[in-house]
Short mmCIF file of C-alpha atoms and ligand atoms in Angstrom, two decimals:
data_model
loop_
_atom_site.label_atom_id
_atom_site.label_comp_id
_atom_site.label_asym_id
_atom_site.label_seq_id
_atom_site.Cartn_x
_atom_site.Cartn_y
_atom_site.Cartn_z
CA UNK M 1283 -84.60 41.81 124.35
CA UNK M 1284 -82.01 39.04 125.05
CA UNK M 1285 -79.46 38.35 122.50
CA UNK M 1286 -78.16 34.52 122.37
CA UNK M 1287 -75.94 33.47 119.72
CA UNK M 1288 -76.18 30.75 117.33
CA UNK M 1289 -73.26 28.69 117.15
CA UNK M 1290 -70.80 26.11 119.07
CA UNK M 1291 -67.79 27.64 117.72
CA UNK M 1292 -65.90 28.51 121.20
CA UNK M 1293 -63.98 31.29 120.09
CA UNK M 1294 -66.99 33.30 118.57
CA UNK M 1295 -69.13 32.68 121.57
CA UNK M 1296 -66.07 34.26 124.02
CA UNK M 1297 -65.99 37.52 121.80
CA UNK M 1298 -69.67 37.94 122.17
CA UNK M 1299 -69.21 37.26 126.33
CA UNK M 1300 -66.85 39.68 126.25
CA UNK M 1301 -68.81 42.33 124.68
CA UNK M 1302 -71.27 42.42 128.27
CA UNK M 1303 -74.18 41.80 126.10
CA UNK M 1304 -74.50 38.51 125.21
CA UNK M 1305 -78.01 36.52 127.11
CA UNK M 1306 -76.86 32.82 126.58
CA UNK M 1307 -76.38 30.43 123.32
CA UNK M 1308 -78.34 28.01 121.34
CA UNK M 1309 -76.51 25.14 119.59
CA UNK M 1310 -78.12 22.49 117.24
CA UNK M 1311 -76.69 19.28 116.26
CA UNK M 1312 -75.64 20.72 112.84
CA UNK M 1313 -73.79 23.54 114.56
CA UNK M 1314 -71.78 21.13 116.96
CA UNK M 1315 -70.88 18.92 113.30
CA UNK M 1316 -69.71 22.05 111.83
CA UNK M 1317 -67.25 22.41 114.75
CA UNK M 1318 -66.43 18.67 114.51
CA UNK M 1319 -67.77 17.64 118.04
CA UNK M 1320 -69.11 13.92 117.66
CA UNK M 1321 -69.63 11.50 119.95
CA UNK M 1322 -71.81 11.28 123.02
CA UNK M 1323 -68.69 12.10 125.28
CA UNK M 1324 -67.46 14.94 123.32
CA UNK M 1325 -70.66 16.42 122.61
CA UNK M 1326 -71.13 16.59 126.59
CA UNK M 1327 -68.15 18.29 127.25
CA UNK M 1328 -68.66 20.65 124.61
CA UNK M 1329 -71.92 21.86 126.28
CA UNK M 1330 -69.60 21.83 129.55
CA UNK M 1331 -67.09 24.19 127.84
CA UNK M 1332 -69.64 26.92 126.51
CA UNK M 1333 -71.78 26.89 130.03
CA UNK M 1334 -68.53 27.83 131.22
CA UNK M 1335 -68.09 30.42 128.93
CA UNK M 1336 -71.19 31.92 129.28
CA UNK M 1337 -73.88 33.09 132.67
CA UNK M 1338 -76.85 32.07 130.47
CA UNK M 1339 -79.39 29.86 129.27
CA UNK M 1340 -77.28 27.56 126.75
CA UNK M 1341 -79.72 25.24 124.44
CA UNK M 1342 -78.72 21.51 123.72
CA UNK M 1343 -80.41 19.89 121.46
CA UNK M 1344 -82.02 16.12 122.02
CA UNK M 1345 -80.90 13.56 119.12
CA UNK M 1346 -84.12 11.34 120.02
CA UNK M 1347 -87.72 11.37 118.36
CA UNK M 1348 -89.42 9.16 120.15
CA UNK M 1349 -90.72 10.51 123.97
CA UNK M 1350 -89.04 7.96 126.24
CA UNK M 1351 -85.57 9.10 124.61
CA UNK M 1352 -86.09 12.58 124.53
CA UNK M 1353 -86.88 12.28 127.81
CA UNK M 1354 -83.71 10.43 129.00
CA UNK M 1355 -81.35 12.45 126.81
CA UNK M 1356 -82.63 15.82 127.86
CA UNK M 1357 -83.08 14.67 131.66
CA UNK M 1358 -79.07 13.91 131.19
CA UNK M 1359 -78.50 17.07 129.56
CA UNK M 1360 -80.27 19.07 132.22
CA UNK M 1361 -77.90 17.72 134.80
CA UNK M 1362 -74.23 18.66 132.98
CA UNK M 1363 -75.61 22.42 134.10
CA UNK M 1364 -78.07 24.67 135.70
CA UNK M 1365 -77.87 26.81 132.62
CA UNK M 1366 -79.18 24.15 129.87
CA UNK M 1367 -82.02 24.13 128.38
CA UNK M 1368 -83.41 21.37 126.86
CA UNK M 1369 -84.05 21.68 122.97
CA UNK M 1370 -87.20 19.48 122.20
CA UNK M 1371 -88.38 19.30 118.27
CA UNK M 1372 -92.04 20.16 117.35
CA UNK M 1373 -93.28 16.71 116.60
CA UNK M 1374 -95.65 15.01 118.75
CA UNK M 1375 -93.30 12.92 120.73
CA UNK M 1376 -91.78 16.17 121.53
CA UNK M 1377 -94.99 17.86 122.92
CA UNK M 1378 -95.27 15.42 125.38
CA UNK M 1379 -91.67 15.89 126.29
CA UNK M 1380 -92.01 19.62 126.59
CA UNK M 1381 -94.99 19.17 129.44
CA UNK M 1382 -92.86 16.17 131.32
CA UNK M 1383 -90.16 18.92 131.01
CA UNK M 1384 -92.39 21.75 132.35
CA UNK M 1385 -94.28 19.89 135.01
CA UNK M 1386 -90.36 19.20 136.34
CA UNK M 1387 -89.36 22.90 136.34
CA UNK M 1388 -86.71 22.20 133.47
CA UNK M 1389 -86.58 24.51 131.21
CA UNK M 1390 -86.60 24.07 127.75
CA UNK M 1391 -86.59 25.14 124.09
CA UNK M 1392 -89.39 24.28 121.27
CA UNK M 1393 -87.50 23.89 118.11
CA UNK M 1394 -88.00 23.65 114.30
CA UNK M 1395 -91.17 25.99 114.70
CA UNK M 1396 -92.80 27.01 111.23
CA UNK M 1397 -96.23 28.02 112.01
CA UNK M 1398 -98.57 30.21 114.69
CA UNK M 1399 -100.09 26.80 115.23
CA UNK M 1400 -97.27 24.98 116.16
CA UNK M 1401 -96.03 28.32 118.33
CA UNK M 1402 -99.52 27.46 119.91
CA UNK M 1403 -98.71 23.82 120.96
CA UNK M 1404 -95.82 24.60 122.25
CA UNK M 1405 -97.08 27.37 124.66
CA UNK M 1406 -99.81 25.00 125.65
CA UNK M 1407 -97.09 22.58 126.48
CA UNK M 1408 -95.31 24.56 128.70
CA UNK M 1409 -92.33 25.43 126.44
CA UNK M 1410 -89.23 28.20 127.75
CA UNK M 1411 -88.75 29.24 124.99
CA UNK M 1412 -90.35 28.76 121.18
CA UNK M 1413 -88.10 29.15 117.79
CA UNK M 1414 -89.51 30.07 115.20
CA UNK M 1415 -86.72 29.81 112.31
CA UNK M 1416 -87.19 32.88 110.47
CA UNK M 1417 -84.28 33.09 107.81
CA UNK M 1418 -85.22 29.51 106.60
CA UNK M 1419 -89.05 30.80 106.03
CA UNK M 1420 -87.56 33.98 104.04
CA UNK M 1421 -85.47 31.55 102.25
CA UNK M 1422 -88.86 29.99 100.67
CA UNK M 1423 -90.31 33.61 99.97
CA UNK M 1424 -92.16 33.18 103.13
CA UNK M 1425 -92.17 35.94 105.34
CA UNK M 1426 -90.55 35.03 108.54
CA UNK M 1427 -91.11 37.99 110.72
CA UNK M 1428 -94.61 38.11 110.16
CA UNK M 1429 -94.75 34.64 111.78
CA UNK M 1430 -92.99 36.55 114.85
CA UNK M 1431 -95.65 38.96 114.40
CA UNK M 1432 -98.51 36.79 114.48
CA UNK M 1433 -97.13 34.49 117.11
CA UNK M 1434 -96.50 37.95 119.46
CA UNK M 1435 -100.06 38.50 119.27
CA UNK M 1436 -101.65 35.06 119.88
CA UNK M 1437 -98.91 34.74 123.21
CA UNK M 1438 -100.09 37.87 124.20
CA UNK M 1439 -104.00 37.26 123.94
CA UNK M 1440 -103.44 34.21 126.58
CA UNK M 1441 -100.31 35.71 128.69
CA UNK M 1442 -98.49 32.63 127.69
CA UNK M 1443 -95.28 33.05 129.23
CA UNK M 1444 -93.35 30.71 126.67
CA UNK M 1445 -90.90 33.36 125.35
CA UNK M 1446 -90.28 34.06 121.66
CA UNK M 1447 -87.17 33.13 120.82
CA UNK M 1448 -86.52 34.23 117.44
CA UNK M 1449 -84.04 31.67 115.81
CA UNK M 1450 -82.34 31.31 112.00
CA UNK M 1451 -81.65 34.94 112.53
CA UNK M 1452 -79.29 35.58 109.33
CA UNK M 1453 -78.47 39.57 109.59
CA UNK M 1454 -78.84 42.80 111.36
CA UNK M 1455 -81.93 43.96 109.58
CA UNK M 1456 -83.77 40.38 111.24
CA UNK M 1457 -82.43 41.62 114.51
CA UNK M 1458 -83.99 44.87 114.24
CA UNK M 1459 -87.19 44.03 112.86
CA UNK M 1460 -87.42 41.71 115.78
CA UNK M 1461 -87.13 44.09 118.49
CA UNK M 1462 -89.75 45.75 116.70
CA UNK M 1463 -92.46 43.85 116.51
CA UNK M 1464 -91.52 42.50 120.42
CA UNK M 1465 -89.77 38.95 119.92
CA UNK M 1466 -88.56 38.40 123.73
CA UNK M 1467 -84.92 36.97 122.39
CA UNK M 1468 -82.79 36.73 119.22
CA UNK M 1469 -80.55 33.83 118.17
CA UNK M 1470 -78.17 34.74 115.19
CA UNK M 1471 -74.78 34.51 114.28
CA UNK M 1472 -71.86 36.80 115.61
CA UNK M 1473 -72.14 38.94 112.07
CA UNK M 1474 -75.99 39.57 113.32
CA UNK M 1475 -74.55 41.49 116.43
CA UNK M 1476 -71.73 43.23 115.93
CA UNK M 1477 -72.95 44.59 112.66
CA UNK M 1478 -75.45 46.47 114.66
CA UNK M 1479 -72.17 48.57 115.72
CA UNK M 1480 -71.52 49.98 112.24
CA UNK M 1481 -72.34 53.42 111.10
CA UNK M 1482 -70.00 55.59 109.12
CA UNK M 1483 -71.11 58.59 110.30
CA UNK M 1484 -69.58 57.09 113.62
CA UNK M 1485 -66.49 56.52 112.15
CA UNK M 1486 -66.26 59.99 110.63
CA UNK M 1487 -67.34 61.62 113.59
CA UNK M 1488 -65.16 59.81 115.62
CA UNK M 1489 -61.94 60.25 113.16
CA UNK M 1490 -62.96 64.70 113.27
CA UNK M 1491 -63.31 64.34 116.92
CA UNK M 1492 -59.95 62.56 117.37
CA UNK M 1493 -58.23 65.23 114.70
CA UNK M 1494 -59.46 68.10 116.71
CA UNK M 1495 -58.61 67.00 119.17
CA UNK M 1496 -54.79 66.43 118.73
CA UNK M 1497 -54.74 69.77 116.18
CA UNK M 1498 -55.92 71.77 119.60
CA UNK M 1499 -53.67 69.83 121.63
CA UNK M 1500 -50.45 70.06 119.13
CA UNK M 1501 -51.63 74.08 119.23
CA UNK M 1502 -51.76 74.40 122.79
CA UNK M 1503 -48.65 73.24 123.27
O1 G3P A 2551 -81.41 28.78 115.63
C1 G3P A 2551 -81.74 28.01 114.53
C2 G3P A 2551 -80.65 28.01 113.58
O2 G3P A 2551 -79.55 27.30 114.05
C3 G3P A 2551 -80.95 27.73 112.19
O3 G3P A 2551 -80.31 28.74 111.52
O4 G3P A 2551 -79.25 29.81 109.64
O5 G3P A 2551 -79.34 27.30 109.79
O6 G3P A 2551 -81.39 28.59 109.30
P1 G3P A 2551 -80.06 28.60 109.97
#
């Protein structure tokens, strides 16, 4: 399973580099507000700054909705980097933009994905990568992992290679139910990984291991 994280903040995305794990990143253009990147310029060299952070597939997200712009924005987005992906939105327009994508060998990123059917038009389209956004579902008493579920075993009926990229990941609990059921990636926020570290019965054993260990070492002396 490949863990990306979901943000543009700079510092967060270095601390998950640095703990080896971390697959690649996936922005959105409310992410990159949040961090106060606006304007075209800026907004480039922001997606500059985190490809140089990171040795993995980083998502930027296309501001058009009609085809001929997606189209120009992501072809100009696919050039800052080799590892950018091009985030398309599941609206029309954006299926045809996903198969120009394809047929080119750029890779890209189906966004805004509620539904198995939608999951299904993006496959057919040639999509990377599909997000289904699975905290927002749960956030309308909608079960968002069962989505993931159903979405694993449509993909896998056809062999669609689009991978499942499960995204609006809000907590640990998402991540593991994830790995579960088979989603190929997970997008969520730093919290989302390193609270899979936690245990107290680490921390206990740890803190009798380390007492022990000096007690036999103070005694040996
Ligand atoms: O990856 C999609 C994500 O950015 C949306 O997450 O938490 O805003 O629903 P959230």
């Amino acid at each position: 399973m490949k863990f990306f994280i979901d943000t543009a903040n700079l510092d967060q995305i270095r601390e998950a580099q640095d703990l080896g794990i971390l697959d690649g990143v996936t922005t959105n253009p409310s992410l990159m507000a949040k961090e106060g990147i606006t304007g075209e310029q800026n907004v480039i060299n922001h997606y500059k700054a985190i490809c140089e952070i990171v040795d993995g597939d980083v998502s930027a997200e296309v501001i058009a909705t009609d085809y001929e712009g997606m189209i120009a924005e992501g072809m100009k987005l696919a050039d800052l980097h080799e590892n950018i992906v091009v985030k398309i939105p599941m609206i029309k327009d954006g299926i045809k933009a996903l198969k120009y994508f394809s047929d080119k060998g750029i890779k890209t990123n189906c966004t805004l994905v509620f539904s198995a059917g939608q999951a299904l038009l993006a496959a057919k389209a040639g999509a990377t990568y599909v997000s289904p956004f699975i905290g927002r579902l749960d956030d309308i008493s909608t079960n968002g992992l069962q989505l993931i579920e159903q979405i694993r075993l449509i993909y896998d009926n056809y062999a669609f290679e689009t991978e499942i990229l499960a995204a609006s990941v809000r907590h640990t609990m998402h991540v593991i139910e994830c790995a579960e059921i088979g989603a190929d990636v997970m997008t969520g926020p730093l919290s989302a990984i390193t609270g899979l570290l936690k245990h107290p019965l680490t921390d206990s054993g740890l803190a009798q291991f380390l007492a022990d260990h000096a007690k036999s070492a103070a005694a040996n002396k």
